[in-house]
Amino acid sequence: MSAHPGHNRKPLSHVDRSCDKREDLLPSGSEFTMEELRQITEHLLRFSPDALIVVDDADRIRFANETVAELFGHRPENLIGKPLDTLIPERLRAHHGKHTASYARNPNNREMGARIADLFAVRADGSEFPAGIRLAPFRIGGKLFVAAAIRDTTERRMINDELVAAQHEAERANRAKSRFLATASHDLRQPMQTIRLLNSALMKIVPQVEARELLYQQSQAIESMTRLLNALLDISRLESGAIEPVSVDVPLAETFEELRSEFSSVAASRKVDLHVELPPFVVSTDRTLLYQLLQNLLGNALKYTDRGWVRLKCWSDANGINIAVEDSGIGIPADKLERIFDEYYQVDTHGTKRMGVGLGLAIVKEVARLLGFSVKIFSKVGHGTQALLHIPRRYTAARAAPKIESAPVQTVDPLARKARLILVEDNDGVRLATELFLKLEGHETRSAATLAEAERLLDGLQPGDIVIADYHLDDKNTGLDMLMRLRERLGYDVPGVVLSGDLPSVLRSIKTPVPACRFLSKPVDTAALIDAITELSALSGDQARGAA
Ligand code: ADP
């Protein structure tokens, strides 16, 4: 084949284009004569915007046009008969050989190399440039030829590199923002805890009705700030990539039972029927993250349902397990559904905005992504909402779920002695406020700021006493370690409450359940703290009766 296409007088109809199904090569309705069109075609072939070469089935160059001279610095006629490797940097030749072999098995029109970063060509002077190459195969007399259009992509590559760098920078900045938010919201929880406890303490001692009303308003504001802080901490931790799911076998019945017990009082206070069906399935996943996900969906269902019911149900099909959280609440307008998973997005239906912070579903989406699940929301205004969580088959565990007995209702003897408490908390503000609050609740309370002080107090521990400890005590010890050491020394399960600003991580680090121990999130909900103390007192009463 000649380097000058004009010398090749073979009519096009002799070319077997079985690799290329396009029939019409010449545009119909053209204003040019056939001779003019021939000249245009010849010109285009010689001086095409991209360098053109044709390679035979032995990887030899059979044709090169004038643009090749510009791009590679080789005279086209000098390339004819030369191996294709002449245009490929030595370091890439072996790799390229594999590509051409596989291309010959399935020749088709396509761009070479999915990632432009991989493709380089070499000029006559030995310098390299990144290349974009488009291939088009054709046959002449049954023999395979491949035409390649080659261009220098240096500029495109630079733009691409800049875009990649900008994207990395944006991701880095986003992670930095998430880390900042995580730290800030975590650190704000200590003073928040103090304020919350002091507010509860004041509510106990202030007799004037007007003052109590103000304190009540204040407690509402504290609650909404706490909700915001918790949600901010959750979403920023998830987004900063700090959370790695730890998979264990999770019997769904246990998770559902815990959810029922957490939400039953809210449902009762809102006069909404809460139906929870306990499923027989076991899922291999991160227990705490799954709980957090369902907690957000159930929380929303109850928040946006004024009357009727909320249902948590579960079923399996060929693709895996489905969990539905359904409600008969206000529903979500169809045109808003698309955005409800966005951060801080809220639908304001009759002032519902103030009930949340717009992060619940963003957390759900992020957790579902981390766990490999998918979540969809279906809704009809005025009829209700269904959140559907799909757990793919690969996460279903073979073990059958143990049967869950509903927890017996604890009956508390109102005349029983209030438990004595030992409080271990290193933050002065939180310790003083907690101690004041617990004393006002009628508990004899002693407190320690350090582990050494705590050890002295714990020497005087009596059966029935309850230990309340912060999880992060110092660099080496956690409140839980302290409790476990105490239990070993005394030979019985000393009841304990462990408080943590990062409850999900703490729960995830615990391998086996800890009996007679309650874990609460900081800033602690004062009602939850009193509930935990009451429950543990009843338990240690049972222990004492059992021992007698
Ligand atoms: P919020 O903190 O406002 O509840 P979410 O991210 O959890 O934020 O939810 C986003 C919006 O989606 C909410 O403002 C609410 O309008 C709507 N929404 C979520 N779940 C429900 C539901 N079960 N019923 C009605 N509306 C819901």
Coordinates of C-alpha atoms and ligand atoms in Angstrom, one line a residue:
M1 CA 0.0 0.0 0.0
S2 CA 1.3 3.4 -0.9
A3 CA 1.9 6.3 1.5
H4 CA -0.1 8.4 -0.9
P5 CA -3.7 7.5 -0.9
G6 CA -4.2 9.4 -4.2
H7 CA -2.1 6.7 -6.0
N8 CA -4.4 3.9 -4.8
R9 CA -7.0 3.7 -7.6
K10 CA -8.8 0.6 -6.3
P11 CA -12.5 1.4 -6.2
L12 CA -14.0 1.4 -2.7
S13 CA -16.4 -1.4 -3.7
H14 CA -13.5 -3.8 -3.6
V15 CA -13.0 -3.2 0.0
D16 CA -14.7 -5.8 2.2
R17 CA -16.3 -3.8 5.0
S18 CA -17.7 -6.8 6.8
C19 CA -16.3 -5.4 10.0
D20 CA -18.1 -2.1 9.4
K21 CA -21.8 -2.3 8.5
R22 CA -22.1 1.4 7.2
E23 CA -23.1 1.3 3.5
D24 CA -23.1 4.9 2.3
L25 CA -19.6 6.3 2.3
L26 CA -20.4 9.4 0.2
P27 CA -22.9 11.9 1.5
S28 CA -26.1 11.9 -0.6
G29 CA -27.4 15.3 -1.9
S30 CA -23.8 16.7 -1.9
E31 CA -23.2 19.8 -4.1
F32 CA -19.8 18.4 -5.2
T33 CA -19.2 16.5 -8.4
M34 CA -17.8 13.0 -8.1
E35 CA -14.4 14.3 -9.1
E36 CA -14.5 17.0 -6.4
L37 CA -15.5 14.5 -3.9
R38 CA -12.6 12.3 -4.9
Q39 CA -10.2 15.2 -4.3
I40 CA -11.8 16.0 -0.9
T41 CA -11.5 12.4 0.1
E42 CA -7.9 12.3 -0.9
H43 CA -7.1 15.5 0.9
L44 CA -8.9 14.4 4.0
L45 CA -7.0 11.1 4.0
R46 CA -3.6 12.8 3.6
F47 CA -4.1 15.8 5.9
S48 CA -6.7 14.5 8.4
P49 CA -6.9 16.3 11.8
D50 CA -5.7 13.1 13.4
A51 CA -2.7 11.1 12.2
L52 CA -3.8 8.1 10.3
I53 CA -2.0 4.8 9.9
V54 CA -3.1 1.3 8.6
V55 CA -1.6 -1.8 10.1
D56 CA -1.7 -5.3 8.7
D57 CA -2.3 -8.6 10.6
A58 CA 1.4 -8.9 11.2
D59 CA 1.5 -5.6 13.0
R60 CA 3.4 -3.9 10.1
I61 CA 2.5 -0.3 9.1
R62 CA 1.0 -0.4 5.6
F63 CA -0.1 3.2 5.3
A64 CA 0.7 6.5 7.1
N65 CA -0.6 10.0 6.1
E66 CA 1.0 13.5 6.2
T67 CA -0.3 14.3 9.7
V68 CA 1.8 11.4 11.0
A69 CA 4.9 13.5 10.0
E70 CA 3.6 16.4 12.1
L71 CA 2.8 14.2 15.1
F72 CA 5.6 11.7 15.1
G73 CA 8.4 13.5 13.1
H74 CA 8.6 10.4 10.7
R75 CA 8.2 10.8 7.0
P76 CA 5.2 8.6 6.2
E77 CA 6.9 6.8 3.4
N78 CA 9.7 5.8 5.8
L79 CA 7.3 4.1 8.0
I80 CA 5.8 1.8 5.4
G81 CA 6.7 -1.9 6.2
K82 CA 8.1 -0.9 9.6
P83 CA 6.7 -2.7 12.7
L84 CA 4.0 -0.8 14.6
D85 CA 6.4 -0.9 17.6
T86 CA 8.3 1.9 15.9
L87 CA 5.6 4.2 17.3
I88 CA 5.3 2.7 20.7
P89 CA 7.7 3.4 23.6
E90 CA 9.9 0.4 24.3
R91 CA 8.7 0.1 27.9
L92 CA 5.1 -0.4 26.7
R93 CA 5.7 -2.7 23.7
A94 CA 5.2 -6.1 25.5
H95 CA 2.0 -4.8 27.1
H96 CA 0.8 -3.4 23.7
G97 CA 1.5 -6.8 22.0
K98 CA -1.1 -8.5 24.3
H99 CA -3.6 -5.8 23.4
T100 CA -3.2 -6.3 19.6
A101 CA -3.5 -10.1 20.0
S102 CA -6.8 -9.8 21.8
Y103 CA -8.0 -7.1 19.4
A104 CA -7.3 -9.4 16.4
R105 CA -9.7 -12.0 18.0
N106 CA -12.5 -9.5 18.2
P107 CA -11.8 -6.5 15.8
N108 CA -14.3 -3.7 16.1
N109 CA -14.6 0.1 15.9
R110 CA -13.5 1.5 19.3
E111 CA -11.4 3.8 21.3
M112 CA -8.2 2.2 22.5
G113 CA -7.5 1.9 26.2
A114 CA -10.3 2.6 28.7
R115 CA -8.0 4.8 30.7
I116 CA -6.2 7.5 28.8
A117 CA -3.4 7.4 31.4
D118 CA -2.2 4.1 29.9
L119 CA -1.6 5.1 26.3
F120 CA 1.7 6.7 25.1
A121 CA 3.4 7.0 21.7
V122 CA 7.0 7.8 20.8
R123 CA 8.2 10.3 18.3
A124 CA 11.2 9.9 15.9
D125 CA 13.3 11.9 18.4
G126 CA 12.5 9.5 21.2
S127 CA 10.2 11.8 23.1
E128 CA 6.9 10.4 24.3
F129 CA 3.4 11.9 24.3
P130 CA 0.1 10.6 25.7
A131 CA -2.0 9.4 22.8
G132 CA -5.7 9.0 22.1
I133 CA -6.2 6.2 19.5
R134 CA -9.4 5.2 17.7
L135 CA -9.4 1.9 15.8
A136 CA -11.4 0.8 12.8
P137 CA -10.9 -2.7 11.3
F138 CA -11.6 -3.6 7.6
R139 CA -10.7 -6.4 5.3
I140 CA -9.2 -6.4 1.8
G141 CA -9.2 -9.8 0.0
G142 CA -10.0 -11.5 3.3
K143 CA -7.0 -10.0 5.0
L144 CA -7.5 -8.0 8.2
F145 CA -6.2 -4.4 8.4
V146 CA -6.7 -1.9 11.2
A147 CA -6.9 1.8 10.6
A148 CA -5.8 3.9 13.6
A149 CA -6.5 7.6 14.1
I150 CA -4.0 9.0 16.6
R151 CA -3.9 12.3 18.4
D152 CA -1.8 14.0 21.1
T153 CA -3.8 14.1 24.3
T154 CA -1.3 16.0 26.4
E155 CA -3.7 18.9 26.9
R156 CA -6.7 16.7 27.6
R157 CA -4.6 14.7 30.1
M158 CA -3.5 17.9 31.8
I159 CA -7.1 19.0 32.2
N160 CA -8.0 15.5 33.4
D161 CA -5.1 15.6 35.9
E162 CA -6.3 19.0 37.2
L163 CA -9.8 17.7 37.5
V164 CA -8.7 14.6 39.4
A165 CA -6.5 16.8 41.7
A166 CA -9.5 19.1 42.2
Q167 CA -11.7 16.2 43.0
H168 CA -9.2 14.8 45.5
E169 CA -8.9 18.2 47.1
A170 CA -12.7 18.6 47.4
E171 CA -12.9 15.1 49.0
R172 CA -10.1 15.9 51.4
A173 CA -11.8 19.2 52.3
N174 CA -15.1 17.4 52.8
R175 CA -13.4 14.8 55.1
A176 CA -11.7 17.6 57.0
K177 CA -15.1 19.3 57.4
S178 CA -16.6 16.1 58.6
R179 CA -13.7 15.5 61.1
F180 CA -14.1 19.1 62.4
L181 CA -17.8 18.6 62.8
A182 CA -17.3 15.3 64.5
T183 CA -14.8 16.8 67.0
A184 CA -16.8 19.9 67.6
S185 CA -20.1 18.1 68.2
H186 CA -18.3 15.6 70.4
D187 CA -16.7 18.3 72.5
L188 CA -19.9 20.2 72.7
R189 CA -21.6 17.2 74.3
Q190 CA -19.8 17.5 77.6
P191 CA -21.1 21.1 78.4
M192 CA -24.5 20.0 76.9
Q193 CA -24.5 17.2 79.4
T194 CA -23.9 19.5 82.2
I195 CA -26.6 21.9 81.2
R196 CA -29.1 19.1 80.7
L197 CA -28.4 17.7 84.2
L198 CA -28.5 21.1 85.8
N199 CA -31.8 21.8 84.1
S200 CA -33.3 18.5 85.4
A201 CA -31.9 19.3 88.9
L202 CA -33.4 22.8 88.9
M203 CA -36.8 21.4 87.8
K204 CA -36.7 19.3 91.0
I205 CA -36.0 22.1 93.4
V206 CA -37.7 25.2 92.0
P207 CA -41.3 25.4 93.4
Q208 CA -42.6 28.5 91.5
V209 CA -44.9 27.5 88.6
E210 CA -43.7 30.3 86.3
A211 CA -40.0 29.4 86.9
R212 CA -40.8 25.7 86.3
E213 CA -42.5 26.7 83.0
L214 CA -39.3 28.6 81.9
L215 CA -37.2 25.6 82.9
Y216 CA -39.5 23.4 80.8
Q217 CA -39.1 25.6 77.8
Q218 CA -35.3 25.5 78.4
S219 CA -35.4 21.7 78.6
Q220 CA -37.2 21.6 75.2
A221 CA -34.4 23.8 73.7
I222 CA -31.8 21.5 75.3
E223 CA -33.5 18.4 73.8
S224 CA -33.5 19.8 70.3
M225 CA -29.8 20.9 70.6
T226 CA -29.0 17.5 71.8
R227 CA -30.7 15.9 68.9
L228 CA -28.9 18.2 66.5
L229 CA -25.5 17.4 68.1
N230 CA -26.1 13.7 68.0
A231 CA -27.2 13.7 64.4
L232 CA -24.3 15.9 63.4
L233 CA -21.9 13.6 65.2
D234 CA -23.4 10.6 63.5
I235 CA -23.4 11.9 60.0
S236 CA -19.9 13.5 60.2
R237 CA -18.4 10.3 61.6
L238 CA -19.9 8.3 58.8
E239 CA -18.8 10.8 56.2
S240 CA -15.2 11.2 57.5
G241 CA -14.7 7.5 56.8
A242 CA -13.9 6.8 60.5
I243 CA -16.5 4.0 60.8
E244 CA -15.7 0.6 59.5
P245 CA -18.5 -1.9 59.8
V246 CA -17.7 -5.0 61.9
S247 CA -19.9 -8.0 60.8
V248 CA -21.3 -10.5 63.2
D249 CA -24.3 -12.7 63.1
V250 CA -27.3 -10.5 64.1
P251 CA -30.5 -12.3 64.8
L252 CA -33.1 -9.8 63.6
A253 CA -35.6 -10.8 66.3
E254 CA -33.1 -9.4 68.9
T255 CA -32.7 -6.1 67.1
F256 CA -36.4 -5.8 66.6
E257 CA -37.1 -6.5 70.2
E258 CA -34.7 -3.8 71.3
L259 CA -36.3 -1.4 68.9
R260 CA -39.7 -2.3 70.3
S261 CA -38.6 -1.6 73.8
E262 CA -36.9 1.7 72.9
F263 CA -39.9 3.0 71.0
S264 CA -42.9 1.6 72.9
S265 CA -43.2 4.5 75.3
V266 CA -42.9 7.1 72.6
A267 CA -45.6 5.2 70.6
A268 CA -47.8 5.0 73.7
S269 CA -47.4 8.7 74.5
R270 CA -48.4 9.5 70.9
K271 CA -51.3 7.0 71.1
V272 CA -49.9 5.3 68.0
D273 CA -50.1 1.5 67.8
L274 CA -46.6 0.0 67.4
H275 CA -46.6 -3.4 65.7
V276 CA -43.3 -5.3 65.7
E277 CA -43.2 -8.7 64.1
L278 CA -40.2 -10.7 65.2
P279 CA -38.6 -12.4 62.2
P280 CA -36.7 -15.7 62.2
F281 CA -33.8 -14.5 60.1
V282 CA -30.1 -13.9 61.0
V283 CA -28.1 -11.3 59.1
S284 CA -24.4 -11.0 58.9
T285 CA -23.8 -7.3 59.4
D286 CA -22.7 -4.6 61.8
R287 CA -25.1 -4.8 64.7
T288 CA -24.8 -1.2 65.9
L289 CA -25.0 0.4 62.4
L290 CA -28.1 -1.7 61.5
Y291 CA -29.7 -0.7 64.7
Q292 CA -28.9 3.0 64.1
L293 CA -30.4 2.7 60.6
L294 CA -33.7 1.2 61.8
Q295 CA -33.8 3.6 64.8
N296 CA -33.8 6.5 62.4
L297 CA -36.6 5.0 60.2
L298 CA -38.7 4.1 63.2
G299 CA -38.1 7.5 64.8
N300 CA -39.3 9.2 61.6
A301 CA -42.4 6.9 61.3
L302 CA -43.4 7.8 64.9
K303 CA -42.5 11.5 64.5
Y304 CA -44.7 11.9 61.4
T305 CA -47.7 9.9 62.6
D306 CA -50.3 11.5 64.8
R307 CA -52.7 8.7 64.9
G308 CA -53.0 5.2 63.6
W309 CA -50.1 2.8 63.5
V310 CA -46.5 2.2 62.9
R311 CA -45.4 -1.3 61.8
L312 CA -41.9 -3.0 61.6
K313 CA -42.0 -6.1 59.5
C314 CA -39.7 -8.4 57.7
W315 CA -39.8 -11.1 55.0
S316 CA -37.4 -13.0 52.7
D317 CA -37.5 -13.6 49.0
A318 CA -35.1 -15.1 46.4
N319 CA -32.9 -11.9 46.5
G320 CA -32.5 -11.6 50.3
I321 CA -34.3 -10.1 53.2
N322 CA -36.6 -7.1 53.2
I323 CA -37.4 -4.9 56.2
A324 CA -40.3 -2.5 56.0
V325 CA -41.0 0.4 58.4
E326 CA -44.5 1.5 57.6
D327 CA -46.7 4.2 59.1
S328 CA -50.2 5.6 58.6
G329 CA -48.9 9.2 59.1
I330 CA -48.9 12.4 57.1
G331 CA -46.9 11.1 54.1
I332 CA -44.5 12.9 51.8
P333 CA -45.5 14.8 48.7
A334 CA -44.4 13.0 45.5
D335 CA -42.3 15.9 44.3
K336 CA -40.3 16.0 47.5
L337 CA -39.5 12.3 47.6
E338 CA -36.4 12.7 45.4
R339 CA -34.6 15.0 47.9
I340 CA -35.5 13.6 51.3
F341 CA -32.2 11.7 51.6
D342 CA -30.2 14.9 51.1
E343 CA -28.5 16.4 54.2
Y344 CA -30.5 19.0 56.0
Y345 CA -33.4 18.6 53.6
Q346 CA -36.8 18.8 55.4
V347 CA -40.3 18.8 54.1
D348 CA -42.4 21.4 56.0
T349 CA -45.8 19.9 56.4
H350 CA -47.8 22.0 58.8
G351 CA -44.7 23.0 60.8
T352 CA -43.2 19.6 61.1
K353 CA -39.8 21.1 60.3
R354 CA -39.1 21.9 63.9
M355 CA -39.5 18.2 64.8
G356 CA -36.2 17.2 63.2
V357 CA -33.0 18.5 61.8
G358 CA -33.0 17.0 58.4
L359 CA -30.2 14.5 58.9
G360 CA -32.1 11.3 59.8
L361 CA -32.5 10.0 56.3
A362 CA -29.0 11.2 55.2
I363 CA -27.7 9.0 58.0
V364 CA -29.9 6.1 56.8
K365 CA -28.5 6.5 53.3
E366 CA -24.9 6.6 54.5
V367 CA -25.3 3.6 56.8
A368 CA -27.1 1.6 54.1
R369 CA -24.2 2.3 51.7
L370 CA -21.6 1.3 54.3
L371 CA -23.5 -2.0 54.9
G372 CA -24.2 -2.8 51.2
F373 CA -28.0 -2.5 51.6
S374 CA -30.4 -0.5 49.6
V375 CA -33.2 1.7 51.0
K376 CA -36.2 3.2 49.2
I377 CA -39.1 5.3 50.4
F378 CA -42.7 5.1 49.1
S379 CA -45.3 7.5 50.4
K380 CA -48.7 8.9 49.8
V381 CA -49.8 12.2 51.4
G382 CA -52.4 11.6 54.0
H383 CA -52.1 7.9 53.9
G384 CA -48.6 7.1 55.1
T385 CA -45.1 6.1 54.3
Q386 CA -43.2 2.9 53.7
A387 CA -39.4 2.7 54.1
L388 CA -38.1 -0.5 52.5
L389 CA -34.6 -1.8 53.4
H390 CA -33.3 -4.6 51.2
I391 CA -30.5 -6.8 52.5
P392 CA -28.9 -8.8 49.7
R393 CA -28.8 -12.5 49.9
R394 CA -25.0 -12.6 50.5
Y395 CA -25.5 -11.0 53.9
T396 CA -28.0 -13.6 55.1
A397 CA -26.5 -16.0 57.7
A398 CA -27.4 -19.7 57.8
R399 CA -28.0 -19.9 61.5
A400 CA -31.6 -20.0 62.7
A401 CA -32.5 -17.2 65.1
P402 CA -32.9 -18.3 68.7
K403 CA -36.4 -17.6 70.0
I404 CA -36.7 -14.4 71.8
E405 CA -38.7 -14.3 75.0
S406 CA -40.2 -10.9 75.5
A407 CA -38.4 -9.3 78.5
P408 CA -40.4 -9.7 81.7
V409 CA -41.8 -6.4 82.9
Q410 CA -39.8 -5.2 85.9
T411 CA -42.0 -4.4 88.8
V412 CA -40.4 -1.9 91.1
D413 CA -41.2 -1.7 94.7
P414 CA -41.8 2.0 95.4
L415 CA -40.9 1.5 99.1
A416 CA -37.6 -0.2 98.2
R417 CA -34.4 1.6 99.4
K418 CA -33.0 3.9 96.7
A419 CA -29.7 2.4 95.5
R420 CA -26.4 4.0 96.6
L421 CA -24.5 5.3 93.7
I422 CA -20.8 5.6 93.0
L423 CA -20.1 8.1 90.2
V424 CA -16.8 8.1 88.3
E425 CA -16.5 11.1 85.9
D426 CA -13.4 13.1 85.1
N427 CA -15.1 16.2 83.7
D428 CA -15.8 18.5 86.7
G429 CA -18.9 20.2 85.3
V430 CA -20.5 16.9 84.3
R431 CA -19.6 15.2 87.6
L432 CA -21.0 18.0 89.8
A433 CA -24.2 18.3 87.7
T434 CA -24.8 14.6 87.7
E435 CA -24.1 14.2 91.4
L436 CA -26.5 17.1 92.2
F437 CA -29.2 15.6 89.9
L438 CA -28.8 12.1 91.4
K439 CA -28.9 13.4 94.9
L440 CA -32.1 15.3 94.2
E441 CA -33.5 12.0 92.8
G442 CA -33.0 10.7 96.3
H443 CA -29.9 8.6 95.7
E444 CA -27.0 8.6 98.1
T445 CA -24.2 9.5 95.7
R446 CA -20.5 9.6 96.1
S447 CA -18.3 10.7 93.2
A448 CA -14.7 10.4 92.0
A449 CA -12.8 12.4 89.4
T450 CA -9.9 9.9 88.9
L451 CA -9.4 6.2 88.8
A452 CA -7.3 6.4 92.0
E453 CA -10.1 8.2 93.9
A454 CA -12.6 5.7 92.4
E455 CA -10.6 2.8 93.7
R456 CA -10.8 4.2 97.3
L457 CA -14.5 4.7 97.0
L458 CA -15.0 1.3 95.6
D459 CA -13.3 -0.3 98.6
G460 CA -16.4 0.7 100.6
L461 CA -18.8 -0.8 98.0
Q462 CA -21.8 -2.7 99.4
P463 CA -24.1 -5.2 97.7
G464 CA -26.8 -3.3 95.8
D465 CA -24.6 -0.3 95.1
I466 CA -24.5 0.8 91.5
V467 CA -21.4 2.1 89.7
I468 CA -21.9 4.9 87.1
A469 CA -18.8 5.5 85.1
D470 CA -17.7 7.5 82.1
Y471 CA -16.3 5.2 79.4
H472 CA -13.2 7.4 78.6
L473 CA -11.5 7.7 82.0
D474 CA -7.9 8.1 81.1
D475 CA -5.5 7.1 78.3
K476 CA -5.3 3.5 79.6
N477 CA -8.5 2.7 81.4
T478 CA -12.1 2.8 80.5
G479 CA -15.0 2.9 82.9
L480 CA -15.9 -0.6 81.7
D481 CA -12.4 -2.0 82.4
M482 CA -12.8 -0.6 85.9
L483 CA -16.2 -2.2 86.4
M484 CA -14.9 -5.6 85.1
R485 CA -11.9 -5.5 87.4
L486 CA -14.2 -4.7 90.3
R487 CA -16.5 -7.6 89.4
E488 CA -13.5 -10.0 89.3
R489 CA -12.3 -8.8 92.7
L490 CA -15.7 -9.1 94.4
G491 CA -16.9 -12.2 92.7
Y492 CA -20.3 -10.9 91.6
D493 CA -21.8 -8.8 88.8
V494 CA -21.6 -5.3 90.4
P495 CA -24.4 -3.4 88.5
G496 CA -23.1 -0.6 86.4
V497 CA -24.0 2.2 84.0
V498 CA -21.4 3.2 81.4
L499 CA -21.8 6.6 79.8
S500 CA -20.1 7.5 76.5
G501 CA -20.0 10.3 74.0
D502 CA -19.3 7.7 71.3
L503 CA -21.7 4.9 72.2
P504 CA -21.8 3.2 68.7
S505 CA -18.0 2.7 68.8
V506 CA -18.1 1.5 72.4
L507 CA -20.9 -1.0 71.6
R508 CA -19.0 -2.2 68.6
S509 CA -15.9 -2.9 70.7
I510 CA -17.8 -5.2 73.1
K511 CA -17.5 -8.8 71.9
T512 CA -19.8 -10.4 74.4
P513 CA -22.9 -9.0 76.2
V514 CA -22.1 -7.5 79.6
P515 CA -24.7 -8.7 82.2
A516 CA -26.2 -6.1 84.7
C517 CA -24.7 -3.2 82.8
R518 CA -26.5 -0.5 80.9
F519 CA -24.7 1.7 78.2
L520 CA -26.0 5.2 77.7
S521 CA -25.1 7.9 75.3
K522 CA -23.8 11.3 76.4
P523 CA -25.3 13.8 76.8
V524 CA -27.3 11.5 78.9
D525 CA -31.1 11.6 78.8
T526 CA -31.9 12.0 82.5
A527 CA -35.0 9.9 82.2
A528 CA -33.0 7.1 80.6
L529 CA -30.4 7.3 83.4
I530 CA -33.1 7.0 86.1
D531 CA -34.7 4.1 84.2
A532 CA -31.4 2.3 84.0
I533 CA -30.8 2.8 87.8
T534 CA -34.3 1.6 88.6
E535 CA -33.9 -1.4 86.4
L536 CA -30.5 -2.3 87.9
S537 CA -31.8 -1.8 91.4
A538 CA -34.6 -4.3 90.7
L539 CA -32.1 -6.7 89.2
S540 CA -29.7 -6.5 92.2
G541 CA -32.8 -7.0 94.5
D542 CA -33.6 -10.2 92.6
Q543 CA -29.9 -11.2 92.9
A544 CA -30.0 -10.7 96.6
R545 CA -33.3 -12.6 97.0
G546 CA -31.9 -15.4 94.8
A547 CA -28.8 -15.6 97.0
A548 CA -30.9 -15.7 100.2
Ligands
ADP1 P1 -35.9 15.1 59.9 O1 -34.9 15.3 61.0 O2 -36.5 16.4 59.5 O3 -36.9 14.1 60.2 P2 -35.0 13.3 57.9 O4 -33.8 13.3 57.0 O5 -35.1 12.1 58.8 O6 -35.1 14.6 58.7 O7 -36.2 13.3 56.9 C1 -36.3 14.3 55.9 C2 -37.8 14.7 55.7 O8 -38.5 13.6 55.2 C3 -38.5 15.1 57.0 O9 -38.3 16.5 57.2 C4 -39.9 14.7 56.7 O10 -40.6 15.8 56.2 C5 -39.8 13.6 55.7 N1 -40.1 12.3 56.3 C6 -39.2 11.3 56.6 N2 -39.8 10.2 57.1 C7 -41.1 10.4 57.0 C8 -42.3 9.7 57.4 N3 -42.2 8.4 57.9 N4 -43.5 10.3 57.2 C9 -43.6 11.5 56.7 N5 -42.5 12.3 56.4 C10 -41.3 11.8 56.5

